[in-house]
JSON list of C-alpha atoms in Angstrom, two decimals:
[
{"chain": "Z", "resi": 1, "resn": "MET", "atom": "CA", "xyz": [-8.50, -33.32, 2.92]},
{"chain": "Z", "resi": 2, "resn": "ALA", "atom": "CA", "xyz": [-6.25, -36.29, 2.17]},
{"chain": "Z", "resi": 3, "resn": "LEU", "atom": "CA", "xyz": [-7.17, -38.75, -0.55]},
{"chain": "Z", "resi": 4, "resn": "HIS", "atom": "CA", "xyz": [-6.08, -42.39, -0.37]},
{"chain": "Z", "resi": 5, "resn": "ILE", "atom": "CA", "xyz": [-5.25, -45.09, -2.90]},
{"chain": "Z", "resi": 6, "resn": "LEU", "atom": "CA", "xyz": [-6.73, -48.59, -2.84]},
{"chain": "Z", "resi": 7, "resn": "LYS", "atom": "CA", "xyz": [-4.60, -51.37, -4.34]},
{"chain": "Z", "resi": 8, "resn": "LEU", "atom": "CA", "xyz": [-4.73, -55.17, -4.51]},
{"chain": "Z", "resi": 9, "resn": "CYS", "atom": "CA", "xyz": [-1.79, -56.78, -2.73]},
{"chain": "Z", "resi": 10, "resn": "VAL", "atom": "CA", "xyz": [-1.06, -59.70, -5.03]},
{"chain": "Z", "resi": 11, "resn": "GLY", "atom": "CA", "xyz": [1.09, -62.61, -3.92]},
{"chain": "Z", "resi": 12, "resn": "VAL", "atom": "CA", "xyz": [0.56, -62.40, -0.17]},
{"chain": "Z", "resi": 13, "resn": "ASP", "atom": "CA", "xyz": [-1.94, -64.18, 2.04]},
{"chain": "Z", "resi": 14, "resn": "THR", "atom": "CA", "xyz": [-1.60, -62.17, 5.26]},
{"chain": "Z", "resi": 15, "resn": "VAL", "atom": "CA", "xyz": [-0.39, -58.82, 6.58]},
{"chain": "Z", "resi": 16, "resn": "GLU", "atom": "CA", "xyz": [2.53, -60.72, 8.09]},
{"chain": "Z", "resi": 17, "resn": "ASP", "atom": "CA", "xyz": [3.49, -61.91, 4.59]},
{"chain": "Z", "resi": 18, "resn": "LEU", "atom": "CA", "xyz": [3.41, -58.28, 3.39]},
{"chain": "Z", "resi": 19, "resn": "GLU", "atom": "CA", "xyz": [5.62, -57.16, 6.28]},
{"chain": "Z", "resi": 20, "resn": "ALA", "atom": "CA", "xyz": [8.12, -59.94, 5.54]},
{"chain": "Z", "resi": 21, "resn": "TRP", "atom": "CA", "xyz": [8.16, -58.98, 1.85]},
{"chain": "Z", "resi": 22, "resn": "ILE", "atom": "CA", "xyz": [8.75, -55.31, 2.73]},
{"chain": "Z", "resi": 23, "resn": "THR", "atom": "CA", "xyz": [11.69, -56.25, 4.95]},
{"chain": "Z", "resi": 24, "resn": "HIS", "atom": "CA", "xyz": [13.16, -58.42, 2.17]},
{"chain": "Z", "resi": 25, "resn": "ILE", "atom": "CA", "xyz": [12.65, -55.93, -0.66]},
{"chain": "Z", "resi": 26, "resn": "ARG", "atom": "CA", "xyz": [14.00, -53.00, 1.36]},
{"chain": "Z", "resi": 27, "resn": "ALA", "atom": "CA", "xyz": [17.23, -54.90, 2.04]},
{"chain": "Z", "resi": 28, "resn": "GLU", "atom": "CA", "xyz": [17.50, -55.88, -1.63]},
{"chain": "Z", "resi": 29, "resn": "ARG", "atom": "CA", "xyz": [16.87, -52.34, -2.85]},
{"chain": "Z", "resi": 30, "resn": "ALA", "atom": "CA", "xyz": [19.31, -50.90, -0.32]},
{"chain": "Z", "resi": 31, "resn": "ARG", "atom": "CA", "xyz": [22.02, -52.99, -1.97]},
{"chain": "Z", "resi": 32, "resn": "ASP", "atom": "CA", "xyz": [20.99, -51.38, -5.30]},
{"chain": "Z", "resi": 33, "resn": "GLY", "atom": "CA", "xyz": [21.26, -47.87, -3.84]},
{"chain": "Z", "resi": 34, "resn": "HIS", "atom": "CA", "xyz": [17.56, -47.14, -3.19]},
{"chain": "Z", "resi": 35, "resn": "GLU", "atom": "CA", "xyz": [17.09, -45.78, 0.31]},
{"chain": "Z", "resi": 36, "resn": "HIS", "atom": "CA", "xyz": [13.29, -45.46, 0.19]},
{"chain": "Z", "resi": 37, "resn": "HIS", "atom": "CA", "xyz": [10.56, -48.08, 0.10]},
{"chain": "Z", "resi": 38, "resn": "PHE", "atom": "CA", "xyz": [8.31, -47.83, -2.96]},
{"chain": "Z", "resi": 39, "resn": "HIS", "atom": "CA", "xyz": [5.73, -49.63, -5.04]},
{"chain": "Z", "resi": 40, "resn": "THR", "atom": "CA", "xyz": [5.95, -49.28, -8.82]},
{"chain": "Z", "resi": 41, "resn": "THR", "atom": "CA", "xyz": [2.79, -48.82, -10.86]},
{"chain": "Z", "resi": 42, "resn": "ARG", "atom": "CA", "xyz": [2.06, -47.85, -14.44]},
{"chain": "Z", "resi": 43, "resn": "MET", "atom": "CA", "xyz": [-0.27, -44.92, -13.87]},
{"chain": "Z", "resi": 44, "resn": "VAL", "atom": "CA", "xyz": [0.61, -41.65, -12.14]},
{"chain": "Z", "resi": 45, "resn": "PRO", "atom": "CA", "xyz": [-2.10, -40.34, -9.79]},
{"chain": "Z", "resi": 46, "resn": "GLN", "atom": "CA", "xyz": [-3.59, -37.22, -11.37]},
{"chain": "Z", "resi": 47, "resn": "ARG", "atom": "CA", "xyz": [-4.72, -36.01, -7.94]},
{"chain": "Z", "resi": 48, "resn": "LYS", "atom": "CA", "xyz": [-1.17, -36.05, -6.57]},
{"chain": "Z", "resi": 49, "resn": "PRO", "atom": "CA", "xyz": [-1.51, -32.98, -4.27]},
{"chain": "Z", "resi": 50, "resn": "GLU", "atom": "CA", "xyz": [-4.55, -34.50, -2.52]},
{"chain": "Z", "resi": 51, "resn": "VAL", "atom": "CA", "xyz": [-2.87, -37.89, -2.13]},
{"chain": "Z", "resi": 52, "resn": "LEU", "atom": "CA", "xyz": [0.25, -36.32, -0.63]},
{"chain": "Z", "resi": 53, "resn": "GLU", "atom": "CA", "xyz": [-1.75, -34.37, 1.99]},
{"chain": "Z", "resi": 54, "resn": "GLY", "atom": "CA", "xyz": [-1.53, -37.34, 4.36]},
{"chain": "Z", "resi": 55, "resn": "GLY", "atom": "CA", "xyz": [-2.92, -40.09, 2.13]},
{"chain": "Z", "resi": 56, "resn": "SER", "atom": "CA", "xyz": [-2.14, -43.79, 2.41]},
{"chain": "Z", "resi": 57, "resn": "ILE", "atom": "CA", "xyz": [-2.19, -46.81, 0.16]},
{"chain": "Z", "resi": 58, "resn": "TYR", "atom": "CA", "xyz": [-4.77, -49.26, 1.51]},
{"chain": "Z", "resi": 59, "resn": "TRP", "atom": "CA", "xyz": [-3.89, -52.87, 0.68]},
{"chain": "Z", "resi": 60, "resn": "VAL", "atom": "CA", "xyz": [-6.59, -55.39, -0.27]},
{"chain": "Z", "resi": 61, "resn": "ILE", "atom": "CA", "xyz": [-5.37, -58.84, 0.80]},
{"chain": "Z", "resi": 62, "resn": "LYS", "atom": "CA", "xyz": [-7.46, -61.87, -0.08]},
{"chain": "Z", "resi": 63, "resn": "GLY", "atom": "CA", "xyz": [-10.60, -59.82, -0.75]},
{"chain": "Z", "resi": 64, "resn": "THR", "atom": "CA", "xyz": [-10.46, -57.48, 2.26]},
{"chain": "Z", "resi": 65, "resn": "VAL", "atom": "CA", "xyz": [-8.70, -54.23, 3.07]},
{"chain": "Z", "resi": 66, "resn": "GLN", "atom": "CA", "xyz": [-6.48, -55.24, 5.99]},
{"chain": "Z", "resi": 67, "resn": "CYS", "atom": "CA", "xyz": [-3.77, -52.60, 6.29]},
{"chain": "Z", "resi": 68, "resn": "ARG", "atom": "CA", "xyz": [-2.30, -49.39, 4.95]},
{"chain": "Z", "resi": 69, "resn": "GLN", "atom": "CA", "xyz": [1.01, -47.64, 4.40]},
{"chain": "Z", "resi": 70, "resn": "ARG", "atom": "CA", "xyz": [1.40, -43.87, 4.42]},
{"chain": "Z", "resi": 71, "resn": "LEU", "atom": "CA", "xyz": [2.27, -42.32, 1.04]},
{"chain": "Z", "resi": 72, "resn": "VAL", "atom": "CA", "xyz": [5.27, -40.01, 1.31]},
{"chain": "Z", "resi": 73, "resn": "GLY", "atom": "CA", "xyz": [5.97, -39.25, -2.34]},
{"chain": "Z", "resi": 74, "resn": "ILE", "atom": "CA", "xyz": [5.09, -39.89, -5.97]},
{"chain": "Z", "resi": 75, "resn": "GLU", "atom": "CA", "xyz": [7.89, -40.12, -8.53]},
{"chain": "Z", "resi": 76, "resn": "PRO", "atom": "CA", "xyz": [7.06, -40.60, -12.23]},
{"chain": "Z", "resi": 77, "resn": "PHE", "atom": "CA", "xyz": [9.87, -42.11, -14.30]},
{"chain": "Z", "resi": 78, "resn": "THR", "atom": "CA", "xyz": [10.56, -43.89, -17.59]},
{"chain": "Z", "resi": 79, "resn": "ASP", "atom": "CA", "xyz": [11.82, -47.46, -17.35]},
{"chain": "Z", "resi": 80, "resn": "GLY", "atom": "CA", "xyz": [14.57, -49.05, -19.46]},
{"chain": "Z", "resi": 81, "resn": "GLN", "atom": "CA", "xyz": [12.04, -49.96, -22.17]},
{"chain": "Z", "resi": 82, "resn": "GLY", "atom": "CA", "xyz": [10.81, -46.38, -22.52]},
{"chain": "Z", "resi": 83, "resn": "ILE", "atom": "CA", "xyz": [7.53, -47.04, -20.68]},
{"chain": "Z", "resi": 84, "resn": "GLY", "atom": "CA", "xyz": [6.22, -44.42, -18.27]},
{"chain": "Z", "resi": 85, "resn": "ARG", "atom": "CA", "xyz": [5.92, -45.69, -14.71]},
{"chain": "Z", "resi": 86, "resn": "CYS", "atom": "CA", "xyz": [5.42, -44.28, -11.24]},
{"chain": "Z", "resi": 87, "resn": "ARG", "atom": "CA", "xyz": [6.98, -45.02, -7.88]},
{"chain": "Z", "resi": 88, "resn": "LEU", "atom": "CA", "xyz": [4.58, -44.63, -4.99]},
{"chain": "Z", "resi": 89, "resn": "MET", "atom": "CA", "xyz": [6.98, -43.83, -2.15]},
{"chain": "Z", "resi": 90, "resn": "LEU", "atom": "CA", "xyz": [5.77, -45.48, 1.06]},
{"chain": "Z", "resi": 91, "resn": "ASP", "atom": "CA", "xyz": [6.49, -45.34, 4.75]},
{"chain": "Z", "resi": 92, "resn": "PRO", "atom": "CA", "xyz": [7.68, -48.91, 5.50]},
{"chain": "Z", "resi": 93, "resn": "GLU", "atom": "CA", "xyz": [5.45, -49.14, 8.59]},
{"chain": "Z", "resi": 94, "resn": "VAL", "atom": "CA", "xyz": [2.36, -51.26, 7.96]},
{"chain": "Z", "resi": 95, "resn": "VAL", "atom": "CA", "xyz": [-0.69, -50.08, 9.93]},
{"chain": "Z", "resi": 96, "resn": "ARG", "atom": "CA", "xyz": [-3.40, -52.67, 10.42]},
{"chain": "Z", "resi": 97, "resn": "THR", "atom": "CA", "xyz": [-6.96, -51.54, 9.79]},
{"chain": "Z", "resi": 98, "resn": "HIS", "atom": "CA", "xyz": [-10.41, -52.92, 10.42]},
{"chain": "Z", "resi": 99, "resn": "TRP", "atom": "CA", "xyz": [-11.19, -55.38, 7.67]},
{"chain": "Z", "resi": 100, "resn": "GLN", "atom": "CA", "xyz": [-13.36, -54.15, 4.84]},
{"chain": "Z", "resi": 101, "resn": "PRO", "atom": "CA", "xyz": [-14.47, -56.48, 2.02]},
{"chain": "Z", "resi": 102, "resn": "ARG", "atom": "CA", "xyz": [-13.58, -55.44, -1.56]},
{"chain": "Z", "resi": 103, "resn": "ARG", "atom": "CA", "xyz": [-14.24, -57.04, -4.92]},
{"chain": "Z", "resi": 104, "resn": "PRO", "atom": "CA", "xyz": [-11.28, -57.62, -7.27]},
{"chain": "Z", "resi": 105, "resn": "PHE", "atom": "CA", "xyz": [-10.30, -54.79, -9.63]},
{"chain": "Z", "resi": 106, "resn": "GLN", "atom": "CA", "xyz": [-7.37, -53.91, -11.86]},
{"chain": "Z", "resi": 107, "resn": "GLY", "atom": "CA", "xyz": [-4.83, -51.21, -11.15]},
{"chain": "Z", "resi": 108, "resn": "TRP", "atom": "CA", "xyz": [-5.63, -48.92, -8.25]},
{"chain": "Z", "resi": 109, "resn": "ARG", "atom": "CA", "xyz": [-8.54, -46.75, -7.19]},
{"chain": "Z", "resi": 110, "resn": "TYR", "atom": "CA", "xyz": [-8.89, -43.54, -5.23]},
{"chain": "Z", "resi": 111, "resn": "LEU", "atom": "CA", "xyz": [-10.37, -44.02, -1.77]},
{"chain": "Z", "resi": 112, "resn": "LYS", "atom": "CA", "xyz": [-12.14, -41.15, -0.02]},
{"chain": "Z", "resi": 113, "resn": "PRO", "atom": "CA", "xyz": [-11.29, -40.68, 3.66]},
{"chain": "Z", "resi": 114, "resn": "ASP", "atom": "CA", "xyz": [-14.92, -41.34, 4.65]},
{"chain": "Z", "resi": 115, "resn": "ASP", "atom": "CA", "xyz": [-14.78, -44.74, 2.89]},
{"chain": "Z", "resi": 116, "resn": "ALA", "atom": "CA", "xyz": [-11.44, -45.83, 4.37]},
{"chain": "Z", "resi": 117, "resn": "PRO", "atom": "CA", "xyz": [-11.49, -48.36, 7.21]},
{"chain": "Z", "resi": 118, "resn": "GLU", "atom": "CA", "xyz": [-10.31, -47.17, 10.61]},
{"chain": "Z", "resi": 119, "resn": "ASP", "atom": "CA", "xyz": [-6.96, -48.21, 12.04]},
{"chain": "Z", "resi": 120, "resn": "LEU", "atom": "CA", "xyz": [-6.93, -50.93, 14.67]},
{"chain": "Z", "resi": 121, "resn": "ALA", "atom": "CA", "xyz": [-5.85, -49.76, 18.11]},
{"chain": "Z", "resi": 122, "resn": "GLY", "atom": "CA", "xyz": [-2.33, -50.84, 19.17]},
{"chain": "Z", "resi": 123, "resn": "SER", "atom": "CA", "xyz": [-3.39, -53.63, 21.54]},
{"chain": "Z", "resi": 124, "resn": "ASN", "atom": "CA", "xyz": [-6.74, -54.37, 19.93]},
{"chain": "Z", "resi": 125, "resn": "GLU", "atom": "CA", "xyz": [-7.88, -57.98, 20.26]},
{"chain": "Z", "resi": 126, "resn": "LEU", "atom": "CA", "xyz": [-8.60, -58.09, 16.52]},
{"chain": "Z", "resi": 127, "resn": "ALA", "atom": "CA", "xyz": [-4.97, -57.27, 15.73]},
{"chain": "Z", "resi": 128, "resn": "GLU", "atom": "CA", "xyz": [-3.82, -60.17, 17.91]},
{"chain": "Z", "resi": 129, "resn": "MET", "atom": "CA", "xyz": [-6.31, -62.65, 16.44]},
{"chain": "Z", "resi": 130, "resn": "PRO", "atom": "CA", "xyz": [-4.79, -65.26, 14.09]},
{"chain": "Z", "resi": 131, "resn": "PRO", "atom": "CA", "xyz": [-5.15, -64.15, 10.44]},
{"chain": "Z", "resi": 132, "resn": "LYS", "atom": "CA", "xyz": [-7.01, -67.31, 9.42]},
{"chain": "Z", "resi": 133, "resn": "LEU", "atom": "CA", "xyz": [-9.65, -66.76, 12.11]},
{"chain": "Z", "resi": 134, "resn": "ARG", "atom": "CA", "xyz": [-10.01, -63.08, 11.13]},
{"chain": "Z", "resi": 135, "resn": "LEU", "atom": "CA", "xyz": [-10.54, -64.13, 7.51]},
{"chain": "Z", "resi": 136, "resn": "GLU", "atom": "CA", "xyz": [-13.21, -66.67, 8.45]},
{"chain": "Z", "resi": 137, "resn": "LEU", "atom": "CA", "xyz": [-15.04, -64.11, 10.61]},
{"chain": "Z", "resi": 138, "resn": "ALA", "atom": "CA", "xyz": [-14.80, -61.48, 7.86]},
{"chain": "Z", "resi": 139, "resn": "GLU", "atom": "CA", "xyz": [-16.18, -63.93, 5.28]},
{"chain": "Z", "resi": 140, "resn": "LEU", "atom": "CA", "xyz": [-19.12, -64.56, 7.61]},
{"chain": "Z", "resi": 141, "resn": "GLY", "atom": "CA", "xyz": [-19.69, -60.81, 7.90]},
{"chain": "Z", "resi": 142, "resn": "LEU", "atom": "CA", "xyz": [-18.83, -60.76, 11.59]},
{"chain": "Z", "resi": 143, "resn": "LEU", "atom": "CA", "xyz": [-15.92, -58.32, 11.30]}
]
């Protein structure tokens, strides 16, 4: 059974902001010779086999899980300062999910499949709702 990772998405206000950042960073990294999209973190997941069995990284944006990206690889490395790091290799497609409130935390957490929010259907009305309205409804506990 796949295991997921839960991570705060710092510096963005909406899923659309995240998608724009991914587009920008992929183009920038392509110029540097990186063909894959990745997120760098300090810690290497110890449960790597479970995470790579179809797991995703679920992004917490402004206090709610709003989307996910499929994990396609985990690459530990040492940076230029001799510090161990890890690249979480991600599918660039962002999949919107039902919103799920989450309190702030540091680093990342494992997320069991039973605790992960479901994906939104392709033409779901919630996916088409303006992000600000979705946030207000989520804060009121209506989503």
